[in-house]
XYZ file of C-alpha atoms in Angstrom:
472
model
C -17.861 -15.181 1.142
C -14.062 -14.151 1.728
C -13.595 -10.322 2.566
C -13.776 -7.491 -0.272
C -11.370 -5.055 -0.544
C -12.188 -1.794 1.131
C -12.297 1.491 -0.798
C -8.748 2.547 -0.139
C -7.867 -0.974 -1.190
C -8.928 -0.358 -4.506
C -7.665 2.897 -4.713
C -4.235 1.668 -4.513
C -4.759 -0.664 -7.496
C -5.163 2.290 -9.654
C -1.809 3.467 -8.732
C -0.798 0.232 -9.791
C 0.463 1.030 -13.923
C 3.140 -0.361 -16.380
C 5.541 2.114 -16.371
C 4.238 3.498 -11.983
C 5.027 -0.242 -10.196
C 3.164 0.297 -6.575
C 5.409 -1.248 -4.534
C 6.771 0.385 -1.267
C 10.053 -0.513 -0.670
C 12.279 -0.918 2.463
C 16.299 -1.494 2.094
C 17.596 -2.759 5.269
C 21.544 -3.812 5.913
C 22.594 -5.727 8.765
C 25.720 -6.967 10.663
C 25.600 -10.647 10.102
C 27.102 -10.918 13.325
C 29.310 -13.715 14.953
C 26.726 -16.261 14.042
C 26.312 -15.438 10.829
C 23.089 -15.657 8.780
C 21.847 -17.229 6.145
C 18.818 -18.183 3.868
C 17.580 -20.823 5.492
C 17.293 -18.992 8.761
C 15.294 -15.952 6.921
C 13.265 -18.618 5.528
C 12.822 -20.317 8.935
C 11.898 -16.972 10.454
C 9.435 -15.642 7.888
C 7.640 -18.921 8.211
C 7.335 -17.949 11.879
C 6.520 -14.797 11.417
C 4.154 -14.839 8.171
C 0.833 -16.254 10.409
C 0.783 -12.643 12.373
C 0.315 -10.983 8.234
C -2.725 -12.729 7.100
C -2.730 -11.010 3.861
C 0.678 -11.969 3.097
C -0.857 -15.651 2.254
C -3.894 -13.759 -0.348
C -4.098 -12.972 -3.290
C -6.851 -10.463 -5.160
C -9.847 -12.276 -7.094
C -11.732 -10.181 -9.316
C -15.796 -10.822 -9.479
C -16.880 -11.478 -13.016
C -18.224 -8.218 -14.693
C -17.024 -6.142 -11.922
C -20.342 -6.524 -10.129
C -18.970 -5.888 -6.705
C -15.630 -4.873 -5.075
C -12.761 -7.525 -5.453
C -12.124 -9.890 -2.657
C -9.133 -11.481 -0.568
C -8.636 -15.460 -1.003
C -6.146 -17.787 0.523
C -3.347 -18.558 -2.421
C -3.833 -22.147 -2.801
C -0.305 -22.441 -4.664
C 1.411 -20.677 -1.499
C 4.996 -20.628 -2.354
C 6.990 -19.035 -0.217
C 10.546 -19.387 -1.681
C 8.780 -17.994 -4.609
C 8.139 -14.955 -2.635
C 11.573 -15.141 -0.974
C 14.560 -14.922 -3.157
C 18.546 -14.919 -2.836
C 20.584 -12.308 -4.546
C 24.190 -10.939 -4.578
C 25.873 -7.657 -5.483
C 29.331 -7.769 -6.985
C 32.225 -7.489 -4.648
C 32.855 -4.780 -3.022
C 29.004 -5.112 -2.270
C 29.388 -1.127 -1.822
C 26.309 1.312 -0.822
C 25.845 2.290 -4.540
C 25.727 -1.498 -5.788
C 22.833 -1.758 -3.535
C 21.343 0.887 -4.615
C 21.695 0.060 -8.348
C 20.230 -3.479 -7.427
C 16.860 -2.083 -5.422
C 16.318 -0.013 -8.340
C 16.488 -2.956 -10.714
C 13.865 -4.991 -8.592
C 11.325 -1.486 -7.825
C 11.132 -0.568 -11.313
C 9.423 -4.283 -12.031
C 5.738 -4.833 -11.252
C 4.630 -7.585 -9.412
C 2.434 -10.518 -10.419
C -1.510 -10.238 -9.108
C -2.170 -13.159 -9.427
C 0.231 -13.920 -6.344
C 0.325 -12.234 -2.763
C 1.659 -9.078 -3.657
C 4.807 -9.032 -1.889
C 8.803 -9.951 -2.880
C 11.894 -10.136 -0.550
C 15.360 -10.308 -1.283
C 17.817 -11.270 0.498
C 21.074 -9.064 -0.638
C 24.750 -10.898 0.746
C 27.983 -10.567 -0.126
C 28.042 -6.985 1.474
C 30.832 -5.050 2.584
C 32.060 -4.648 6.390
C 30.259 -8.530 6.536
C 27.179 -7.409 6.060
C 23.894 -8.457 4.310
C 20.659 -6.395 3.059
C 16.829 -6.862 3.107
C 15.364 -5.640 -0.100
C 11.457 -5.326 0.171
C 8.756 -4.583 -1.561
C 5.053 -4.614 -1.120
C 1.866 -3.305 -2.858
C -0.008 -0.803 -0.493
C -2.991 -2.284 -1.042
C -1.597 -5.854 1.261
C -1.053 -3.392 4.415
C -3.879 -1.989 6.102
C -2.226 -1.238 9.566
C -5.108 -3.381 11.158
C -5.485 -6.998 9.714
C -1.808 -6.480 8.402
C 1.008 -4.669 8.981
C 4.406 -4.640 6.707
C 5.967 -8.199 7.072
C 9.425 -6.479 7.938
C 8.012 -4.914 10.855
C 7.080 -8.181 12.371
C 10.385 -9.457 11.403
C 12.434 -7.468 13.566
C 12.364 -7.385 17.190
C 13.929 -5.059 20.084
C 16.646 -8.132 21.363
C 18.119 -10.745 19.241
C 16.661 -14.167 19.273
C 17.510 -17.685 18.063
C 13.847 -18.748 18.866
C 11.895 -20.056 16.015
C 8.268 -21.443 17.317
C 7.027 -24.468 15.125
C 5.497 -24.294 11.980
C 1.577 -23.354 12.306
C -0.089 -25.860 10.064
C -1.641 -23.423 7.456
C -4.745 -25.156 5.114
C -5.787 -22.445 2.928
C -9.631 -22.186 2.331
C -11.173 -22.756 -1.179
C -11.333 -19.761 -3.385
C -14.834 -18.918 -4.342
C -16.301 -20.499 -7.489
C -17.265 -17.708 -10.493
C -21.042 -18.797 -9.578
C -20.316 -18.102 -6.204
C -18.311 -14.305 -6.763
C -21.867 -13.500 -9.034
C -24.377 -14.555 -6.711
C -22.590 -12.864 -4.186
C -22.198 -9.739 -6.110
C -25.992 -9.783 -6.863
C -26.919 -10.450 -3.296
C -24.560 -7.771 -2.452
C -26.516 -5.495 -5.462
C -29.760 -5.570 -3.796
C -28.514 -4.489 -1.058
C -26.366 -1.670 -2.009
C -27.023 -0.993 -5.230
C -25.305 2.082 -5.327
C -22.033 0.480 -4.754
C -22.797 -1.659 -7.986
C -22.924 1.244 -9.885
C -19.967 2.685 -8.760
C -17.853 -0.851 -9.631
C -19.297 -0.200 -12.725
C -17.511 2.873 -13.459
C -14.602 1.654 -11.335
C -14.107 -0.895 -14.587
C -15.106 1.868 -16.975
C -11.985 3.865 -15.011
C -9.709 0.724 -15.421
C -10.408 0.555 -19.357
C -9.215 4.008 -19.175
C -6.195 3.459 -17.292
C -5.373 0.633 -19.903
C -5.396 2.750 -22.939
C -3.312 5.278 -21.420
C -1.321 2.526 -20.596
C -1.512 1.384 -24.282
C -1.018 5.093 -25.475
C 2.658 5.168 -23.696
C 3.820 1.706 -25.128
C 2.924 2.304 -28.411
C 4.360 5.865 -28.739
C 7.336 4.650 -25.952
C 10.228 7.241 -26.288
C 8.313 9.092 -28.856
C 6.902 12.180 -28.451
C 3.329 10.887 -30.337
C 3.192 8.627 -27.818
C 3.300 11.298 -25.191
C 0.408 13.301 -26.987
C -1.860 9.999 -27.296
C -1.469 9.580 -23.573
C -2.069 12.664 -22.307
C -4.967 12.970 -24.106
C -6.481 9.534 -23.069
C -5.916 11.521 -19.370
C -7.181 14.377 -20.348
C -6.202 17.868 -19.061
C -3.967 17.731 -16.310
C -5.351 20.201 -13.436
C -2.112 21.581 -12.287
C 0.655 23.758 -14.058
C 4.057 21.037 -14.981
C 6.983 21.986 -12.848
C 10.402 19.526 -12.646
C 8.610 17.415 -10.343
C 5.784 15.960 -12.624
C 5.386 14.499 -16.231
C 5.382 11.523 -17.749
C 7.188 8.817 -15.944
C 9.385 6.194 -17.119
C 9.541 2.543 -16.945
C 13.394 2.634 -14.888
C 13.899 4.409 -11.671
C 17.148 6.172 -10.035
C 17.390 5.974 -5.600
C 19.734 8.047 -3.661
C 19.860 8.484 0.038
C 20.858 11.260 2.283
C 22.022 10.499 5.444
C 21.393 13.053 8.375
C 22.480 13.574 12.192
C 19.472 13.265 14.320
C 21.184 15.140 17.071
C 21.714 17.812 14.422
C 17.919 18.447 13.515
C 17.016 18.443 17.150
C 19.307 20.810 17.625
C 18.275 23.033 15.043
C 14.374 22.750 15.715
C 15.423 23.839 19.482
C 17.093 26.988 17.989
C 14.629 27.905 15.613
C 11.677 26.526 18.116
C 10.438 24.241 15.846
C 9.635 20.727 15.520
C 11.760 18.177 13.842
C 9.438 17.374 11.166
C 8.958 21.196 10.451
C 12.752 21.356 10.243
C 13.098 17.936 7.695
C 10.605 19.401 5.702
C 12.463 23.166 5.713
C 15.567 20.973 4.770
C 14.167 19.185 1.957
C 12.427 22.985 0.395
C 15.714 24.524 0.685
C 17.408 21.414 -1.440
C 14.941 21.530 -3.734
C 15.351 25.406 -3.679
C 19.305 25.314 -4.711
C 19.139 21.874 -6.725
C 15.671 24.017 -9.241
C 18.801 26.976 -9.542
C 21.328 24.420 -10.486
C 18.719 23.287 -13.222
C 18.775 27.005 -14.532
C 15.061 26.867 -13.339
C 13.671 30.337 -12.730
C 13.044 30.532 -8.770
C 11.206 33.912 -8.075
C 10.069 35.199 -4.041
C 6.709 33.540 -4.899
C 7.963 29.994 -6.061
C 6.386 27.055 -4.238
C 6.059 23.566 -4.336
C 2.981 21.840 -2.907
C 4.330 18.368 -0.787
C 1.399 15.552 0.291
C 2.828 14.943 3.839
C 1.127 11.766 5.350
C 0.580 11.961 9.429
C -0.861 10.185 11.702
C -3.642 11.510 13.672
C -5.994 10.345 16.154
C -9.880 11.318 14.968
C -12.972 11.196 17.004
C -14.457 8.964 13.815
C -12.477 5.835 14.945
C -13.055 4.326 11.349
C -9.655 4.027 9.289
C -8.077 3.802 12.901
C -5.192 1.244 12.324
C -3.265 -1.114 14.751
C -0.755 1.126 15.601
C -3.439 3.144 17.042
C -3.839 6.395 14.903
C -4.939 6.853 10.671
C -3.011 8.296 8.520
C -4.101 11.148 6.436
C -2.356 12.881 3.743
C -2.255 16.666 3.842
C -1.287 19.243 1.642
C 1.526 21.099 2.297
C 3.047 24.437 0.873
C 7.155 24.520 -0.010
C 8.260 28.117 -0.209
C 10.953 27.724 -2.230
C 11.014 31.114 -3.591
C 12.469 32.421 0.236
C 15.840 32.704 0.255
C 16.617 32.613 3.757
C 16.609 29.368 5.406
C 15.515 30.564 9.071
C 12.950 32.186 7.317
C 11.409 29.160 5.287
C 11.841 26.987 8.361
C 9.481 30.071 10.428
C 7.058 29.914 7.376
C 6.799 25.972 7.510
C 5.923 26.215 10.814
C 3.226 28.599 10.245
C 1.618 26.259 7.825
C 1.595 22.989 9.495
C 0.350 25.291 13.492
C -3.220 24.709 12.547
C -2.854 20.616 12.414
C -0.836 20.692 15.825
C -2.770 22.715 17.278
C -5.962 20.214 16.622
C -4.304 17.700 18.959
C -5.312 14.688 16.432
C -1.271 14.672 15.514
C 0.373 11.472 16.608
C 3.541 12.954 18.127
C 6.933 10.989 16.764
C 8.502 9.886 19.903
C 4.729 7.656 20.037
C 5.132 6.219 16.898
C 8.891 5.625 17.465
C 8.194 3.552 20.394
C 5.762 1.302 18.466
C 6.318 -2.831 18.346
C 8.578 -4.058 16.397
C 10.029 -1.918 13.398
C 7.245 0.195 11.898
C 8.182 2.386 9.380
C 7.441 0.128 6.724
C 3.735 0.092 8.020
C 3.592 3.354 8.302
C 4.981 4.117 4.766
C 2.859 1.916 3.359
C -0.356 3.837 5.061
C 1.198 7.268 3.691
C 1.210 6.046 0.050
C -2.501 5.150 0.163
C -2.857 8.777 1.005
C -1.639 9.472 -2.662
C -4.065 6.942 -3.924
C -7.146 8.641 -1.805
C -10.001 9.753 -4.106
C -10.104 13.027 -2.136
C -6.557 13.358 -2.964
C -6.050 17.167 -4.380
C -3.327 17.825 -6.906
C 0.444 17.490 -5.659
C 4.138 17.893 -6.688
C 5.803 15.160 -4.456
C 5.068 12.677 -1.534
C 6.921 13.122 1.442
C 6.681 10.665 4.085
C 8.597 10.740 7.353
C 8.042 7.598 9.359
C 10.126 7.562 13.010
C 11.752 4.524 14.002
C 13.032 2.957 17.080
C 16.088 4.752 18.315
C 16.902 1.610 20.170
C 18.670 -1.039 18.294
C 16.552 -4.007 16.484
C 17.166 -7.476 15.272
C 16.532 -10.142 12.668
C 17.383 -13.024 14.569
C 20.531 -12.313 15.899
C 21.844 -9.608 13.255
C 21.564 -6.345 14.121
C 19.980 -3.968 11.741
C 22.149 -1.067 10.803
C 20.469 0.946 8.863
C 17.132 1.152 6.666
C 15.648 3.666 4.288
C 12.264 3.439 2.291
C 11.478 3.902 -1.370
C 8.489 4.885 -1.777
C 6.622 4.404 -5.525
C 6.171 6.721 -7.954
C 2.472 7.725 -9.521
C 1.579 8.438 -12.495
C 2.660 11.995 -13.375
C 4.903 12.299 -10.179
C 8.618 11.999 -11.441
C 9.692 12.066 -7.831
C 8.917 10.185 -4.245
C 10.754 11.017 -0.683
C 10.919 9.237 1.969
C 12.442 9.551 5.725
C 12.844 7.210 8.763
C 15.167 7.733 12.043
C 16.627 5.015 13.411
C 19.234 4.837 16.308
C 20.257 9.009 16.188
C 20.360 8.479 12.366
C 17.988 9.923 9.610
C 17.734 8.782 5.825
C 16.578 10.673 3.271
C 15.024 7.887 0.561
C 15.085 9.620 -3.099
C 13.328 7.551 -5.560
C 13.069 9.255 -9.079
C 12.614 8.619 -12.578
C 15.490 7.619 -14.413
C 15.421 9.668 -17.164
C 13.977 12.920 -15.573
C 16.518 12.691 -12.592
C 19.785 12.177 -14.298
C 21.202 14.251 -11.974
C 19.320 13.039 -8.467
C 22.799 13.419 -6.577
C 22.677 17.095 -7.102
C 19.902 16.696 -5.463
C 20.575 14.703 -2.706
C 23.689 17.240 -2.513
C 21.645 19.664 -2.102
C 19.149 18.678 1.095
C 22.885 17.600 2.732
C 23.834 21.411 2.357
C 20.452 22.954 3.129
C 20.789 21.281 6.499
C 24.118 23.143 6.781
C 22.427 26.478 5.896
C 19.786 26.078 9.279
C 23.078 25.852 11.484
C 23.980 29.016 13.435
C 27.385 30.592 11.637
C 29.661 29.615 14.315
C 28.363 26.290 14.051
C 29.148 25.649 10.558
């Protein structure tokens, strides 16, 4: 019987709606180099690279009845040029036009009754230079059978090496007798995990009407009502970061000086992901006031922050050698003093460090290939997590090589995640460092964020704030 999707597996399904896609995304530009590159060699290369992504060739089969988890099965109709598509931007092929076009291709769900996974390759760039545009469901990367195909792409020298195609022969999916008698086998032995499929489906006709409840009443406020009352009472007060989300998103980036946050978290005696995450509070500080938003000394956000940590329960433990684990953390935007916010950021996240189960950045930096992706991917399960508590926004900060990379011989210039948005979470942030550069990834809902580059404004001049005077 092929392998059943684990717990968090499922999980991530849920996050899966109409209008809240659960795709992770990854935007990557590269110098094409003297060589140039082309389709044909990404093809050429991801058909190297796909056998070391096993779930990259799968697809999800439901058992009949929902008798038992779901299960992973070799796609027999394995296309990969389905998976793999060409695209342009219009010339000049600026930073904005490929912005515009990622949004385009995040705000779409994906097919499941494929591998859930797209690519796009993005040419025609500016300076001579091409994009990746990725996307994968959360559910595909578990950091131990699988890690995020774009991480196995890329490699720390460039190479015109392409070993010879693996012959691939996928195995048979399981017949519906087959998925029963297996869930009923399965039943006798556990049959407390057949009653909890049960109400997994009961919870999946649920998400469905809400899902009906916002089509049907689409731009309308009934349509609001009927679906927050298929939800049911939400458990935490609305602020500008939650509420119903759209079907179209909006992505800026912010681009930061690594040098610069070192710097600051050596001032301040802090650690750069205490300082990102003082950065980000004091945009979102500024950005609430430019909203006419009442900000009082109390005001605070509450952040899920996935880390990685190393536990003395080694199950969850991933490839790259830690879990991740989302944690809750407090955003005091009500202090107006930036040193100060910083000081009280570092209070909060002490207790965590001082566990020792924190992977430390410059470890997961130095990890094979380029793994932000992966580790992105891991940090939006954390959202999905059934012992998930209630949240304003995901921030994930995933550290990168600060060495250069390749894909094939082009030389990857810079890369920024999007991370999905769930259902009642208008806003998702992500961060990863590469080469002495940090982005910022701001992926919003359209409507809600028509003014996301006040925003992104904003965390550029709350970095500015940190600086000692005669530094500014």
């Amino acid at each position: 019987m092929p392998e059943r999707l684990t717990a968090a597996e499922q999980a991530t399904l849920t996050l899966d709606g109409a209008r809240t896609p659960a795709a992770v995304g990854t935007v990557a530009v590269f110098s094409s180099g003297p060589s140039g590159f082309d389709f044909d060699r990404l093809i050429d290369l991801i058909r190297d690279r796909i056998r070391y992504v096993p779930r990259y060739r799968q697809r999800i089969l439901s058992v009949p009845g929902r008798l038992a988890e779901p299960v992973w099965v070799d796609d027999g109709d394995f296309d990969l040029t389905f998976h793999v598509r060409r695209a342009a931007v219009p010339r000049p092929g600026n930073p904005q036009q490929l912005r515009e076009f990622a949004e385009r291709v995040l705000s779409r769900r994906m097919d499941r009754s494929r591998p859930l996974w797209e690519l796009y390759l993005v040419e025609r760039l500016e300076h001579d230079q091409f994009a990746l545009v990725a996307k994968t469901h959360p559910s595909v990367v578990d950091g131990i059978d699988t890690v995020d195909l774009v991480q196995v792409l890329l490699e720390d020298a460039p190479s015109t090496e392409i070993a010879p195609e693996e012959s691939w022969h996928p195995l048979p999916a399981p017949t519906t007798i087959e998925l029963v008698v297996g869930a009923l086998n399965k039943s006798v032995q556990n049959p407390a995990g057949t009653v909890s499929n049960l109400q997994n489906a009961l919870t999946d006709a649920y998400g469905t009407a809400v899902s009906i409840g916002e089509a049907v009443g689409r731009g309308e406020p009934f349509g609001d009502l009927v679906a927050d009352a298929l939800r049911g009472a939400r458990t935490q007060p609305q602020t500008p970061l939650t509420g119903s989300v759209g079907d179209q998103r909006r992505i800026e980036v912010v681009p930061l000086e690594l040098d610069d946050l070192r710097a600051i978290g050596t001032d301040h005696d802090q650690d750069l992901h205490d300082v990102l995450l003082a950065v980000i509070t004091g945009g979102f500080r500024t950005w609430l006031m430019t909203r006419g938003e009442i900000v009082t000394a109390d005001s605070t956000l509450t952040a899920l922050v996935p880390i990685s940590v190393v536990e003395d329960d080694a199950s969850g433990v991933t490839s790259l050698g830690s879990r991740v684990v989302g944690r809750l953390t407090t955003l005091p935007i009500g202090e107006p003093n930036a040193s100060a916010r910083l000081q009280q950021l570092g209070r909060e996240t002490q207790p965590c460090k001082e566990s020792g189960q924190p992977v430390s950045a410059r470890e997961l930096a130095e990890l094979a290939g380029f793994a932000p992706p992966t580790l992105h991917a891991l940090g939006t399960r954390s959202a999905a997590a059934p012992t998930s508590q209630p949240y304003d926004v995901l921030i994930s900060n995933a550290p990168g090589p600060q060495a250069p990379v390749y894909l094939g011989v082009a030389e990857l210039s810079e890369s920024y995640p999007v991370l999905p948005l769930t259902d009642g979470h208008l806003l998702a942030i992500g961060i990863t460092s590469y080469q002495g550069k940090i982005m910022i990834g701001l992926n919003a809902d359209r409507d809600a964020f028509d003014d996301l580059e006040v925003l992104a404004q904003c965390i550029t001049d709350a970095l500015e704030d940190l600086r000692p005077e005669d530094d500014r």
